[in-house]
mmCIF file of C-alpha atoms in Angstrom:
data_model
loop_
_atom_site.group_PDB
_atom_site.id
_atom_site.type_symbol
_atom_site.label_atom_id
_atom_site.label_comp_id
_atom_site.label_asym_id
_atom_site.label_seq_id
_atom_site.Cartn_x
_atom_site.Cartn_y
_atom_site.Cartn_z
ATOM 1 C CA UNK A 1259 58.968 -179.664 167.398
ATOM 2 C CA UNK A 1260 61.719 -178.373 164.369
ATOM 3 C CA UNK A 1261 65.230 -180.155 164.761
ATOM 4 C CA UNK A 1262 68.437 -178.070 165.708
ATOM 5 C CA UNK A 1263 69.125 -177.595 162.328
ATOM 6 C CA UNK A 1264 66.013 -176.042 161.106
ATOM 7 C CA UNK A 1265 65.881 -173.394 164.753
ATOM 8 C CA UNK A 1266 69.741 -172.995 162.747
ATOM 9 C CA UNK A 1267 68.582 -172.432 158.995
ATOM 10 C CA UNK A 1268 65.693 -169.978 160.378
ATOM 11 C CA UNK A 1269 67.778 -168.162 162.155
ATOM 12 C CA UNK A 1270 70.492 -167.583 159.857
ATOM 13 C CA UNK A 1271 67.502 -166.631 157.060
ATOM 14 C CA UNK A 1272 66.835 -163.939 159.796
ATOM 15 C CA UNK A 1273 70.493 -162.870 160.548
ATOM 16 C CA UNK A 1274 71.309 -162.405 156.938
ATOM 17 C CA UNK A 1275 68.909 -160.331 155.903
ATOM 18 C CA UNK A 1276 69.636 -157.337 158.024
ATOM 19 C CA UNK A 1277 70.158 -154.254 155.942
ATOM 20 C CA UNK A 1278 69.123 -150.034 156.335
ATOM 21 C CA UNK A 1279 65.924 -149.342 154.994
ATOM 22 C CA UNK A 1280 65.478 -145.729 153.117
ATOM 23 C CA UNK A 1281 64.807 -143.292 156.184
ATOM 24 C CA UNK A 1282 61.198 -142.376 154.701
ATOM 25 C CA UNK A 1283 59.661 -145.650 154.321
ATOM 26 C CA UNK A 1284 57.775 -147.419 156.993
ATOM 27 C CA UNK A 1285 58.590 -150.823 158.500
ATOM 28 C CA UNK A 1286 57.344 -153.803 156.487
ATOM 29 C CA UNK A 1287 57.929 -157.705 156.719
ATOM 30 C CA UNK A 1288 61.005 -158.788 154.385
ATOM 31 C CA UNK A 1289 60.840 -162.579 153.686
ATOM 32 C CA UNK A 1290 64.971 -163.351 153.100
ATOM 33 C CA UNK A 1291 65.360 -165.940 149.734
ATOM 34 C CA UNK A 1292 66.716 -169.087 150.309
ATOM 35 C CA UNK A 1293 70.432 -167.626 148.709
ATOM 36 C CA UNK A 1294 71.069 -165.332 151.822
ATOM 37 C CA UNK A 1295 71.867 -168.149 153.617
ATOM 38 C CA UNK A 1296 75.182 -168.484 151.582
ATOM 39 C CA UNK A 1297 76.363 -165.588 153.024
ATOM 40 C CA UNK A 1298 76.190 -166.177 156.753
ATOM 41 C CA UNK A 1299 79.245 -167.838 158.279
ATOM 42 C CA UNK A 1300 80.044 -170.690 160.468
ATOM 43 C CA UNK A 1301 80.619 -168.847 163.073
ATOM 44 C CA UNK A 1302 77.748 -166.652 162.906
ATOM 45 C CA UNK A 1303 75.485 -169.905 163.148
ATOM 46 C CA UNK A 1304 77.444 -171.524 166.338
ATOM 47 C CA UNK A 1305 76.866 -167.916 168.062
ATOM 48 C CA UNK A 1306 72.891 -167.789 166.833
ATOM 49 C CA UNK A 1307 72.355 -171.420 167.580
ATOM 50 C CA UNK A 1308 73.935 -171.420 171.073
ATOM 51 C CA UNK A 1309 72.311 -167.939 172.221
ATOM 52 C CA UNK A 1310 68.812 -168.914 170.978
ATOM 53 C CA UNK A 1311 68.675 -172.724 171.890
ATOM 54 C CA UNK A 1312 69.431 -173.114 175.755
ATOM 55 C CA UNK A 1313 70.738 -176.167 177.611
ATOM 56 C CA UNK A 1314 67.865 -176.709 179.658
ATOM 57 C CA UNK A 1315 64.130 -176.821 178.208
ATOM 58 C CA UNK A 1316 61.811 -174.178 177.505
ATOM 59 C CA UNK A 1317 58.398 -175.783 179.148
ATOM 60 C CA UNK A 1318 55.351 -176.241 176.820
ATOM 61 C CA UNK A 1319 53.360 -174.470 179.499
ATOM 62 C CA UNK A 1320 50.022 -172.657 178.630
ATOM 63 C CA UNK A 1321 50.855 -168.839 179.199
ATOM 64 C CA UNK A 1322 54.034 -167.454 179.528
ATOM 65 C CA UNK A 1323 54.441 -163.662 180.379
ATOM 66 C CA UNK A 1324 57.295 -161.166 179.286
ATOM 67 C CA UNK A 1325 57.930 -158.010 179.828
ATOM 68 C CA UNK A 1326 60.132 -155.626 177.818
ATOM 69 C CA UNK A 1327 62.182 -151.927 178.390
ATOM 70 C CA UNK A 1328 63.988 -149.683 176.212
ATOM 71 C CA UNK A 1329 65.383 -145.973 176.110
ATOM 72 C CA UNK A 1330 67.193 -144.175 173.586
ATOM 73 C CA UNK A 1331 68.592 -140.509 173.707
ATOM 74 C CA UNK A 1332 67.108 -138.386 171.665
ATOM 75 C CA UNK A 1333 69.366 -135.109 170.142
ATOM 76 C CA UNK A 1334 69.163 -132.418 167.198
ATOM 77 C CA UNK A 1335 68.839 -134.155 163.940
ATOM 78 C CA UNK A 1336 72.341 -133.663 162.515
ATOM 79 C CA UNK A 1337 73.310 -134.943 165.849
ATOM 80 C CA UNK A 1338 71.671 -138.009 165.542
ATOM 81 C CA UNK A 1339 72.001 -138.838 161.807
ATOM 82 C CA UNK A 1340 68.785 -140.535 161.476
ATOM 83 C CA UNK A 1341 64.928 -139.965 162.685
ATOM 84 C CA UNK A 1342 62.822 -140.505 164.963
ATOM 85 C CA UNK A 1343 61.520 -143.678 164.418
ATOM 86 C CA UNK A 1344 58.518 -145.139 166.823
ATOM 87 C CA UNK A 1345 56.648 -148.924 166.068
ATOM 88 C CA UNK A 1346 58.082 -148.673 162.322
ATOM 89 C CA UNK A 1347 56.954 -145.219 161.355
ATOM 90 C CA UNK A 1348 58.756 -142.230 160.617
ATOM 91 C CA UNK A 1349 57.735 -139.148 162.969
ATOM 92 C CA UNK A 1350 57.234 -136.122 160.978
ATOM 93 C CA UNK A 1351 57.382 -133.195 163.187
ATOM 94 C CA UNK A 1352 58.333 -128.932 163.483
ATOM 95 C CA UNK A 1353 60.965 -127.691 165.308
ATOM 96 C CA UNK A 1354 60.641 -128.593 169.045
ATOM 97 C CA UNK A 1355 62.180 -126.940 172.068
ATOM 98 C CA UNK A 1356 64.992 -129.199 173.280
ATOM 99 C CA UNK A 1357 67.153 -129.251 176.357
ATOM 100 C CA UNK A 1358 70.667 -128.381 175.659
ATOM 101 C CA UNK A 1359 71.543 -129.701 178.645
ATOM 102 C CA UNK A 1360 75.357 -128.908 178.132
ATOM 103 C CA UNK A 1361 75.521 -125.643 175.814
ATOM 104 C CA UNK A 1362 76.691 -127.666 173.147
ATOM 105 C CA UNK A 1363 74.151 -125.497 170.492
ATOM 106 C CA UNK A 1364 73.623 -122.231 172.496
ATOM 107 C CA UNK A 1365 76.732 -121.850 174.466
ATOM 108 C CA UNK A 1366 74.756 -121.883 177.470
ATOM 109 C CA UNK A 1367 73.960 -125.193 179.840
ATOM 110 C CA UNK A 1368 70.065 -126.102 180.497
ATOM 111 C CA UNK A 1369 69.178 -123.843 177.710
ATOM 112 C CA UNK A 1370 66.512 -124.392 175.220
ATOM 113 C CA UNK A 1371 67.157 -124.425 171.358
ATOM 114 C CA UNK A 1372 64.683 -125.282 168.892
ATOM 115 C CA UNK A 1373 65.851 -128.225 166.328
ATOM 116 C CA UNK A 1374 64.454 -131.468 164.596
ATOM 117 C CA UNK A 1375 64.652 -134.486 166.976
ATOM 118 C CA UNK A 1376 66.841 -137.650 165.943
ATOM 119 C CA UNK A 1377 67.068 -140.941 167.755
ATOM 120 C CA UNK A 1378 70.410 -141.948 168.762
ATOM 121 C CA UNK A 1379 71.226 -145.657 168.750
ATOM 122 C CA UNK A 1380 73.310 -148.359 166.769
ATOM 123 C CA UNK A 1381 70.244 -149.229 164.973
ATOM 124 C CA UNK A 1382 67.249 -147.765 163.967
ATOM 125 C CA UNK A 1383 66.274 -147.137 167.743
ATOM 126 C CA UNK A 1384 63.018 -147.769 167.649
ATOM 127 C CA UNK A 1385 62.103 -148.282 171.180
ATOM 128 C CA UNK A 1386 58.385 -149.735 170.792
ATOM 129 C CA UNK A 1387 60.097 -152.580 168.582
ATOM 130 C CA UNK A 1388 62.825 -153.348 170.695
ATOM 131 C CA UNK A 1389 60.745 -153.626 173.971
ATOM 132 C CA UNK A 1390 58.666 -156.013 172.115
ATOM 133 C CA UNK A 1391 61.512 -158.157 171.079
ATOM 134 C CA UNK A 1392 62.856 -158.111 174.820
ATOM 135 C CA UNK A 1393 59.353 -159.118 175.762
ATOM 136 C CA UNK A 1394 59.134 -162.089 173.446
ATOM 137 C CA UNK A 1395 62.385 -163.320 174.520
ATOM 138 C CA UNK A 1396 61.969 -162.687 177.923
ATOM 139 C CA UNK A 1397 58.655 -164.621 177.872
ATOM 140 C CA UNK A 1398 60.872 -167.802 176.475
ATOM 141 C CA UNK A 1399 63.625 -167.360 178.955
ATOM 142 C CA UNK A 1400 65.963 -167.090 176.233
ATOM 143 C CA UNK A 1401 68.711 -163.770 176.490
ATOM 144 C CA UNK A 1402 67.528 -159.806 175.958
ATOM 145 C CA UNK A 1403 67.828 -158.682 172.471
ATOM 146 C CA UNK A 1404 71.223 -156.602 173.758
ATOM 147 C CA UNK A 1405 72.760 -160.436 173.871
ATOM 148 C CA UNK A 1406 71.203 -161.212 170.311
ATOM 149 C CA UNK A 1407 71.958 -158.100 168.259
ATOM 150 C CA UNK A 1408 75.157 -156.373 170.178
ATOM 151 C CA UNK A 1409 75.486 -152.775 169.190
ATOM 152 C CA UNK A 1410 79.112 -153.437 168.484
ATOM 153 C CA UNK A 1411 77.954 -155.783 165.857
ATOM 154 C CA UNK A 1412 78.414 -153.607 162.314
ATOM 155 C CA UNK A 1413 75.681 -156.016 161.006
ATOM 156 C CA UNK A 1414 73.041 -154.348 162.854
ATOM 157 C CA UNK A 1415 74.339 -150.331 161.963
ATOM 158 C CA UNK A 1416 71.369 -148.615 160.993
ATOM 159 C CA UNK A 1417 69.464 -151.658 160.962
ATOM 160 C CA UNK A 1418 65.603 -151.585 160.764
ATOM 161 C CA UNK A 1419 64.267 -153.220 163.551
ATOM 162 C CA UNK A 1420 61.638 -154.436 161.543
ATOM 163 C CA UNK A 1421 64.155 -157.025 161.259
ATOM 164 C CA UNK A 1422 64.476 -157.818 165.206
ATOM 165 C CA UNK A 1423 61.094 -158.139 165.334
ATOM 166 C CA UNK A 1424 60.591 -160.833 162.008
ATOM 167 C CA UNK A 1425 63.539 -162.833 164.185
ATOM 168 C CA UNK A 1426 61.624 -162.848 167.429
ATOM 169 C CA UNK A 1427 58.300 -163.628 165.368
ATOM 170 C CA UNK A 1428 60.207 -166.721 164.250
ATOM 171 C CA UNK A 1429 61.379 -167.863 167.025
ATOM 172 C CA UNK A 1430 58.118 -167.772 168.887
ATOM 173 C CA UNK A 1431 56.770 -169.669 166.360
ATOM 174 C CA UNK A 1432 59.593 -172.207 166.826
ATOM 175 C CA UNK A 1433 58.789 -172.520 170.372
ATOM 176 C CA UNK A 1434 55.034 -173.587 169.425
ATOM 177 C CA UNK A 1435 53.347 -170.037 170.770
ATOM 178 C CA UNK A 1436 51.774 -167.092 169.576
ATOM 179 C CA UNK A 1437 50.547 -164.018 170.786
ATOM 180 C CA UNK A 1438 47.573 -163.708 173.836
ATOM 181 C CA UNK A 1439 48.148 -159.953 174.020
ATOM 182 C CA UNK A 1440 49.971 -157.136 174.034
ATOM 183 C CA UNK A 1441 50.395 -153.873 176.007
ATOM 184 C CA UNK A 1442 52.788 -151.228 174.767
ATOM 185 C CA UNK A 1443 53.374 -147.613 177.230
ATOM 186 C CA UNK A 1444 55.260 -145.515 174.776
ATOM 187 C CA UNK A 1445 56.829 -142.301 177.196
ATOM 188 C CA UNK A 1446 57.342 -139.622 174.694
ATOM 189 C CA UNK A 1447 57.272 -135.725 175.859
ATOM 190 C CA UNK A 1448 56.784 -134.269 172.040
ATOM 191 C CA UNK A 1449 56.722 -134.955 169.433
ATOM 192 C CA UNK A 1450 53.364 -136.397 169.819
ATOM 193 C CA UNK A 1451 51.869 -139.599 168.471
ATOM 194 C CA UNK A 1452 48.682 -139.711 168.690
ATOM 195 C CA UNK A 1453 47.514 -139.574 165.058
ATOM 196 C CA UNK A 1454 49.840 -142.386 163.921
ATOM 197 C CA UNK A 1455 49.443 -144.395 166.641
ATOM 198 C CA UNK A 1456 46.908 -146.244 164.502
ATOM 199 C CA UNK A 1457 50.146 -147.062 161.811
ATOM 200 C CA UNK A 1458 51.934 -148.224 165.005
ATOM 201 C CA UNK A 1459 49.136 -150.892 165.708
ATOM 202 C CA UNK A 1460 49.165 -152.054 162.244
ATOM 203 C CA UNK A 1461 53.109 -152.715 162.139
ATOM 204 C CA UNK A 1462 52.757 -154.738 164.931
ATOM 205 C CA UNK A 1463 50.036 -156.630 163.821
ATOM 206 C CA UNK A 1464 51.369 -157.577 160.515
ATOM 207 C CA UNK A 1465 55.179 -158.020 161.811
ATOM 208 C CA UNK A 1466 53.845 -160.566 164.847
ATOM 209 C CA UNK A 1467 50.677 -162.574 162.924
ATOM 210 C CA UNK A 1468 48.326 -161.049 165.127
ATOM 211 C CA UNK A 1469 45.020 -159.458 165.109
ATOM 212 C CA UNK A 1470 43.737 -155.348 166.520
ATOM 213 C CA UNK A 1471 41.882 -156.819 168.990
ATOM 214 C CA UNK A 1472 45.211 -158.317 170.978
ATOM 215 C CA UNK A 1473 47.270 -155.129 170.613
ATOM 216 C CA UNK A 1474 46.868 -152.047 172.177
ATOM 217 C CA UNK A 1475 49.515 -148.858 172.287
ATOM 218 C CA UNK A 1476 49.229 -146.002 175.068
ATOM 219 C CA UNK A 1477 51.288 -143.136 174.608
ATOM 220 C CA UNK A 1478 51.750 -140.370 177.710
ATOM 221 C CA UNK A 1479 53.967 -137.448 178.115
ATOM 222 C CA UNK A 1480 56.396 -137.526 181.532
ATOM 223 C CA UNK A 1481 54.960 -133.999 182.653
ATOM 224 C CA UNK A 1482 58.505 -132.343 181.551
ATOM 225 C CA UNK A 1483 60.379 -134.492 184.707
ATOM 226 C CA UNK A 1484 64.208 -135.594 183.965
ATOM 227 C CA UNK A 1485 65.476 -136.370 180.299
ATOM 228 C CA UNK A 1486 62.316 -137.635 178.612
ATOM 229 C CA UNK A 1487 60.613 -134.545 179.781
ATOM 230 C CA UNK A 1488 63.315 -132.226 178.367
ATOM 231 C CA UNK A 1489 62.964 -134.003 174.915
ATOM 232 C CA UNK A 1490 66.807 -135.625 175.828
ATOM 233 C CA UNK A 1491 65.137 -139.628 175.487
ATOM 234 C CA UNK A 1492 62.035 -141.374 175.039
ATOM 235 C CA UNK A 1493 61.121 -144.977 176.283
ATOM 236 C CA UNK A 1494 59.025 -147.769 176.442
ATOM 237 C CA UNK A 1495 57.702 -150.562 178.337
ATOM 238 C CA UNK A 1496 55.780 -153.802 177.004
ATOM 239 C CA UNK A 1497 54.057 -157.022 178.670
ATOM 240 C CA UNK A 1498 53.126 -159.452 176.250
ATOM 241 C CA UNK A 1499 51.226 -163.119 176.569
ATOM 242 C CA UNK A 1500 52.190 -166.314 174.657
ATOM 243 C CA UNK A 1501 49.763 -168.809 173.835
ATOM 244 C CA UNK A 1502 50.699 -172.308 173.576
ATOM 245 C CA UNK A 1503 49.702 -173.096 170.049
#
């Protein structure tokens, strides 16, 4: 297995190299150069080092299991400031009829008003990513990705989570696994998803070293029941399997 230092030096290669994409493009892998390590601090690497490298020993077993959550509100465009953004790809969609739940755009509570749909996070909120992330670490027993990247951190403003996901790719490497499967359940009322679920898949694949045949996405509506069905959130649940290596 690596030494401290090199879980350190990967990390920080990972840490560094956060920065917004442009909102059109789609998520790809960004291999950081061995000069962004200059910029990350001492601190930065006792915080990385110490979250990501527990006391007690993460067990070679066979299989491990993990299972990941996330939820982000979702609001009018200017709102929200930035897209939707779902497994690295950029939803494109008309006008949909949102819940103005407190008569903040129509004057009236519960009403509906007709608007493009942002995401509303600290990063790019991009829930299939960040449930995988959870899952991976979660797997490991190391901390949730909330513990990793805090959204207080200005680092990760914006951030494409393309970049959570290259981190968590690394450090299941570290570890000695890879992945057995995984199973994403995107909950999305509109817009819909179905014809780039496809670009989803092939995010993943690339971003984690996989292959098609060990990730599959499902996408269903939430038949118009609480916030997701009023077009106020979406979420997303994942259970992933690590192979020992």
């Amino acid at each position: 297995m690596a030494s401290a230092t090199t879980l350190t030096l990967l990390l920080l290669a990972t840490a560094s190299a956060f920065a917004p994409p442009p909102p059109s493009t789609i998520a790809k892998v960004v291999i950081p150069s061995p000069s962004l390590l200059a910029s990350s601090t001492q601190k930065q690497e006792e915080e990385i080092s110490s979250i990501l490298k527990p006391e007690y020993e993460i067990e070679p077993i066979a299989l491990r299991i993990g299972h990941g959550f996330d939820i982000h509100r979702m609001a009018p465009l200017q709102e929200a400031g930035q897209p939707v953004v779902i497994g690295g790809v950029v939803i494109e969609h008309e006008d949909q009829k949102w819940t103005d739940k407190d008569g903040k755009y129509t004057g009236t509570p519960n009403s509906i008003y007709k608007t493009q749909l942002g995401v509303v996070a600290h990063s790019d909120g991009d829930v299939i990513y960040h449930s995988i992330v959870d899952a991976i670490f979660g797997a490991l027993t190391l901390p949730d990705i909330g513990q990793v990247f805090q959204d207080t951190d200005p680092r990760w403003k914006g951030c494409d989570s393309s970049k959570f996901m290259e981190h968590a790719f690394k450090v299941m490497k570290y570890y000695g696994y890879k992945i057995g499967n995984l199973d994403v359940t995107l909950i999305l009322e509109r817009p819909k998803v179905a014809s780039v679920k496809f670009r989803m898949k092939e995010n993943i694949v690339r971003l984690l070293g996989t292959t098609d045949g060990r990730v599959n996405i499902k996408a269903r509506t939430h038949e118009k029941v609480d916030s997701v069905g009023e077009l106020r959130s979406l979420s997303c649940y994942v259970v992933v399997t690590l192979e020992k290596e």
